[in-house]
């Protein structure tokens, strides 16, 4: 007995009698070729984009505030306090706080922590550490998400190269999106090529994501993959690119002592670096909303 095939409902439909726009035609074409296309709700309205832009402005100010104050000898919990105090003082809410059991206002991922590091009072920043601070800010219900690497004092040459290549990977992903109607897989393919060329690997277990009306929305934005695969990116979509680049293997594991289950470590103990921005796709390619 075979299960009767249920025909999947098409994601993009133009009602009869309505003249399809240029965008409708491009999406319908991709859909007909079996490509993954967005559902209509992923296309943000102007008003929503303005809201996310406002959240992005505060999120950038929060990260600038961290940049001005981060220093050797500080605990990661002090960074968390900087983020909480600054965000709430300026009318925002730190999205990580109490999000699915996450206990703090930002993620602080030091050296071999790939992502979702939990700030704590006994983790003291030392000369040569590389740390990612990842902040997401809610303003009037809209979300913007970005992260930066900080080097405490001077990093080793190879750690500094990892930080730099992770940044270049973000910029390369951005460059792929200099026009609309590219696929998520085009971004991932270009990023992974650059990482591999430099002797590094790309984390596969975590990805970028749609964002704006919620913390995490469709699509998944993987940082590796084949061109022409993954979701079609069309004007009005808001999403992050946030490659996690490892010096050694791309495998991640969890921290046995972490009761929340959030913290992701590299399996081989070698360092990892990541940068993240929130973008809106426009007719002329992506614009950064977290500058
Ligand atoms: N900001 C992270 C991201 O880029 C998500 C953190 S979820 C948290 O998707 F709960 F750990 F904050
Ligand atoms: Co983030
Ligand atoms: Co993100």
Coordinates of C-alpha atoms and ligand atoms in Angstrom, one line a residue:
X1 CA 0.0 0.0 0.0
X2 CA 1.3 3.4 -0.8
X3 CA 0.2 6.6 0.9
X4 CA -1.8 8.8 -1.3
X5 CA 0.2 11.8 -2.3
X6 CA -1.2 15.0 -1.0
X7 CA -0.5 17.9 -3.3
X8 CA 1.3 20.6 -1.3
X9 CA -0.4 23.9 -1.4
X10 CA 1.6 26.4 -3.4
X11 CA 3.2 29.0 -1.2
X12 CA 2.7 31.9 -3.6
X13 CA -0.7 32.4 -5.3
X14 CA -2.0 35.4 -7.3
X15 CA -5.8 35.5 -7.1
X16 CA -7.6 35.2 -10.4
X17 CA -8.4 38.6 -12.0
X18 CA -5.4 40.3 -10.4
X19 CA -2.6 41.4 -12.6
X20 CA 0.6 39.8 -11.3
X21 CA 3.4 42.2 -10.5
X22 CA 6.9 41.7 -11.8
X23 CA 7.8 40.2 -8.4
X24 CA 4.8 37.8 -8.6
X25 CA 6.0 36.6 -12.0
X26 CA 9.6 35.9 -10.7
X27 CA 8.3 34.1 -7.7
X28 CA 5.8 32.0 -9.7
X29 CA 8.5 31.0 -12.1
X30 CA 10.8 29.8 -9.4
X31 CA 7.9 28.0 -7.7
X32 CA 7.1 26.2 -11.0
X33 CA 10.7 25.1 -11.2
X34 CA 10.3 23.5 -7.8
X35 CA 12.3 26.1 -5.9
X36 CA 11.5 27.1 -2.3
X37 CA 9.8 30.5 -2.4
X38 CA 8.6 32.6 0.6
X39 CA 5.1 32.7 1.9
X40 CA 3.5 36.1 1.5
X41 CA 3.8 36.9 5.3
X42 CA 7.6 36.9 4.9
X43 CA 7.4 40.0 2.8
X44 CA 7.4 42.9 5.2
X45 CA 5.3 46.0 4.7
X46 CA 7.0 49.5 4.7
X47 CA 5.7 50.0 8.2
X48 CA 7.2 46.8 9.5
X49 CA 10.5 47.6 7.9
X50 CA 10.5 51.0 9.5
X51 CA 9.9 49.3 12.9
X52 CA 12.7 46.8 12.4
X53 CA 15.0 49.7 11.3
X54 CA 14.3 51.4 14.6
X55 CA 15.1 48.3 16.5
X56 CA 18.3 48.0 14.4
X57 CA 19.3 51.5 15.4
X58 CA 19.1 50.8 19.1
X59 CA 20.7 47.4 18.6
X60 CA 23.7 49.1 16.9
X61 CA 23.9 51.6 19.8
X62 CA 23.9 48.7 22.3
X63 CA 26.8 47.1 20.4
X64 CA 28.7 50.4 20.2
X65 CA 28.2 50.8 24.0
X66 CA 29.7 47.3 24.5
X67 CA 32.6 48.2 22.1
X68 CA 33.4 51.3 24.2
X69 CA 33.4 49.5 27.5
X70 CA 34.7 46.0 26.9
X71 CA 38.1 45.4 28.4
X72 CA 40.5 42.9 29.9
X73 CA 39.6 41.8 33.4
X74 CA 35.8 42.3 32.9
X75 CA 33.4 39.4 33.4
X76 CA 31.0 38.4 30.7
X77 CA 28.2 39.1 33.2
X78 CA 29.4 42.7 33.3
X79 CA 28.9 42.8 29.5
X80 CA 25.4 41.4 30.0
X81 CA 24.7 44.2 32.5
X82 CA 25.9 46.9 30.0
X83 CA 23.5 45.4 27.4
X84 CA 20.5 45.2 29.8
X85 CA 20.9 48.6 31.3
X86 CA 21.5 50.4 28.0
X87 CA 18.7 48.7 26.1
X88 CA 16.1 49.2 28.7
X89 CA 17.2 52.8 29.4
X90 CA 16.5 53.5 25.7
X91 CA 13.1 51.9 25.5
X92 CA 14.1 48.5 24.2
X93 CA 13.8 45.0 25.4
X94 CA 16.8 42.5 25.1
X95 CA 15.2 39.7 23.2
X96 CA 17.4 36.9 24.6
X97 CA 16.2 37.4 28.2
X98 CA 14.0 34.4 29.1
X99 CA 13.8 33.4 25.4
X100 CA 13.3 29.6 25.5
X101 CA 15.1 29.4 28.8
X102 CA 18.0 31.6 27.9
X103 CA 18.9 33.4 31.2
X104 CA 20.5 36.6 30.1
X105 CA 20.2 39.7 27.8
X106 CA 22.9 38.8 25.3
X107 CA 25.1 35.9 24.2
X108 CA 28.9 36.1 25.0
X109 CA 30.8 33.5 23.1
X110 CA 34.5 33.3 24.0
X111 CA 37.2 31.5 22.1
X112 CA 35.9 27.9 21.5
X113 CA 32.3 28.8 22.2
X114 CA 30.6 28.8 18.8
X115 CA 27.4 30.7 19.8
X116 CA 24.9 31.2 22.6
X117 CA 27.5 31.6 25.3
X118 CA 25.9 32.5 28.6
X119 CA 27.3 35.5 30.5
X120 CA 28.6 34.7 33.9
X121 CA 30.5 36.3 36.8
X122 CA 33.4 33.9 36.8
X123 CA 34.3 34.2 33.2
X124 CA 36.9 37.0 33.1
X125 CA 38.2 38.4 29.8
X126 CA 41.9 37.9 29.3
X127 CA 44.5 39.3 27.0
X128 CA 44.3 37.4 23.6
X129 CA 40.7 36.3 24.0
X130 CA 38.3 36.6 21.1
X131 CA 34.7 37.1 22.0
X132 CA 31.5 37.4 20.1
X133 CA 28.8 39.5 21.7
X134 CA 25.4 38.9 20.1
X135 CA 22.5 41.3 20.8
X136 CA 18.9 41.3 19.7
X137 CA 16.7 44.2 20.5
X138 CA 13.0 44.6 20.5
X139 CA 11.5 48.0 19.9
X140 CA 7.7 48.4 19.6
X141 CA 7.5 44.7 19.0
X142 CA 10.0 44.6 16.2
X143 CA 13.3 42.6 16.3
X144 CA 16.8 43.4 15.0
X145 CA 19.7 41.0 15.6
X146 CA 23.5 41.5 15.2
X147 CA 26.8 40.4 16.6
X148 CA 30.4 41.5 16.5
X149 CA 33.8 40.0 17.5
X150 CA 36.0 41.8 20.0
X151 CA 39.6 41.0 20.5
X152 CA 40.9 41.6 24.0
X153 CA 44.3 43.2 23.7
X154 CA 46.2 41.4 20.9
X155 CA 45.1 38.1 19.6
X156 CA 47.5 35.4 18.2
X157 CA 48.1 35.8 14.5
X158 CA 45.9 32.8 13.7
X159 CA 43.1 33.9 16.0
X160 CA 43.1 37.3 14.4
X161 CA 43.0 35.7 10.9
X162 CA 40.0 33.7 12.0
X163 CA 38.2 36.8 13.2
X164 CA 39.1 38.6 9.9
X165 CA 38.0 35.7 7.7
X166 CA 34.7 35.4 9.5
X167 CA 34.1 39.1 8.8
X168 CA 35.1 38.6 5.1
X169 CA 32.6 35.7 5.0
X170 CA 29.8 38.0 6.1
X171 CA 30.7 40.6 3.5
X172 CA 30.9 38.0 0.8
X173 CA 27.4 36.8 1.8
X174 CA 26.3 40.4 1.6
X175 CA 27.8 40.8 -1.9
X176 CA 25.9 37.8 -3.2
X177 CA 22.8 39.8 -2.2
X178 CA 23.6 42.9 -4.1
X179 CA 20.6 42.1 -6.2
X180 CA 17.3 40.4 -5.3
X181 CA 16.1 36.9 -6.5
X182 CA 19.2 35.1 -5.4
X183 CA 18.9 31.9 -3.3
X184 CA 20.0 31.3 0.2
X185 CA 22.2 28.5 -1.1
X186 CA 24.1 31.1 -3.3
X187 CA 25.1 32.9 0.0
X188 CA 26.2 29.7 1.7
X189 CA 28.1 28.5 -1.2
X190 CA 30.1 31.7 -1.5
X191 CA 30.8 31.9 2.2
X192 CA 32.0 28.3 2.5
X193 CA 34.3 28.7 -0.4
X194 CA 36.0 31.6 1.2
X195 CA 36.3 29.9 4.6
X196 CA 37.7 26.7 3.0
X197 CA 40.2 28.7 0.9
X198 CA 41.6 30.1 4.2
X199 CA 41.8 26.6 5.8
X200 CA 38.8 27.1 8.0
X201 CA 35.4 25.4 8.2
X202 CA 31.8 26.5 8.4
X203 CA 29.5 25.4 11.3
X204 CA 26.5 23.5 9.9
X205 CA 24.3 23.0 13.0
X206 CA 23.4 26.7 13.3
X207 CA 22.2 29.1 10.7
X208 CA 21.0 32.6 10.0
X209 CA 17.2 33.2 9.9
X210 CA 14.4 35.5 8.9
X211 CA 13.8 38.1 11.6
X212 CA 11.7 41.2 12.3
X213 CA 8.2 40.3 13.5
X214 CA 9.6 37.5 15.7
X215 CA 13.1 36.5 16.8
X216 CA 13.4 33.6 14.5
X217 CA 11.4 33.3 11.3
X218 CA 11.7 31.5 7.9
X219 CA 14.0 31.1 6.0
X220 CA 16.9 29.2 7.4
X221 CA 20.1 30.9 6.1
X222 CA 22.7 28.2 6.0
X223 CA 26.3 29.3 5.5
X224 CA 27.2 26.5 3.2
X225 CA 25.4 24.8 0.4
X226 CA 24.7 24.6 -3.3
X227 CA 23.9 27.5 -5.5
X228 CA 20.2 27.7 -6.5
X229 CA 19.0 25.8 -3.4
X230 CA 17.3 27.1 -0.3
X231 CA 14.7 29.9 -0.4
X232 CA 14.4 32.6 -3.0
X233 CA 15.2 36.0 -1.5
X234 CA 12.8 38.7 -2.8
X235 CA 12.3 42.4 -2.0
X236 CA 10.7 43.0 1.4
X237 CA 12.3 39.9 3.1
X238 CA 14.3 40.6 6.3
X239 CA 16.9 38.1 7.4
X240 CA 20.3 37.7 9.1
X241 CA 23.6 36.4 7.7
X242 CA 25.8 35.2 10.6
X243 CA 28.5 32.8 9.6
X244 CA 30.2 30.8 12.4
X245 CA 33.7 30.0 11.1
X246 CA 35.9 27.4 12.9
X247 CA 39.6 27.1 12.9
X248 CA 39.4 23.3 13.1
X249 CA 36.5 20.9 12.4
X250 CA 33.0 22.2 11.9
X251 CA 31.5 19.9 14.6
X252 CA 29.9 21.5 17.6
X253 CA 28.9 19.9 20.9
X254 CA 27.2 21.0 24.1
X255 CA 28.7 21.9 27.4
X256 CA 28.0 19.2 30.0
X257 CA 27.9 21.7 32.9
X258 CA 25.4 23.9 31.1
X259 CA 21.9 23.1 32.4
X260 CA 20.2 25.3 29.9
X261 CA 21.6 23.4 26.9
X262 CA 22.1 26.6 25.0
X263 CA 25.9 26.8 24.9
X264 CA 27.5 25.5 21.7
X265 CA 31.3 24.6 21.8
X266 CA 33.6 23.4 19.1
X267 CA 34.1 19.7 19.5
X268 CA 37.9 20.0 19.0
X269 CA 38.3 22.9 21.4
X270 CA 39.7 25.2 18.7
X271 CA 38.3 28.7 18.4
X272 CA 35.3 29.9 16.4
X273 CA 34.4 33.4 15.2
X274 CA 31.1 35.0 14.0
X275 CA 29.7 38.3 12.8
X276 CA 26.1 39.0 12.2
X277 CA 23.9 41.7 10.6
X278 CA 20.1 42.0 9.9
X279 CA 19.3 42.8 6.3
X280 CA 16.3 43.9 4.3
X281 CA 16.2 42.8 0.6
X282 CA 15.2 45.6 -1.7
X283 CA 14.9 45.9 -5.5
X284 CA 18.6 47.0 -5.4
X285 CA 19.9 44.3 -3.1
X286 CA 20.3 44.1 0.6
X287 CA 20.5 47.1 3.0
X288 CA 22.0 46.6 6.4
X289 CA 19.5 47.4 9.2
X290 CA 22.0 47.0 12.0
X291 CA 24.7 49.4 10.9
Ligands
LIG1 N1 21.0 36.1 18.5 C1 21.1 34.7 18.2 C2 20.9 34.6 16.7 O1 21.7 35.2 16.0 C3 20.0 33.9 19.0 C4 20.2 33.9 20.4 S1 19.0 33.1 21.1 C5 19.3 33.3 22.8 O2 20.1 33.9 16.2 F1 18.3 32.9 23.4 F2 20.4 32.6 23.0 F3 19.6 34.6 23.0
LIG2 CO1 22.2 37.1 16.9
LIG3 CO1 20.6 35.7 14.4

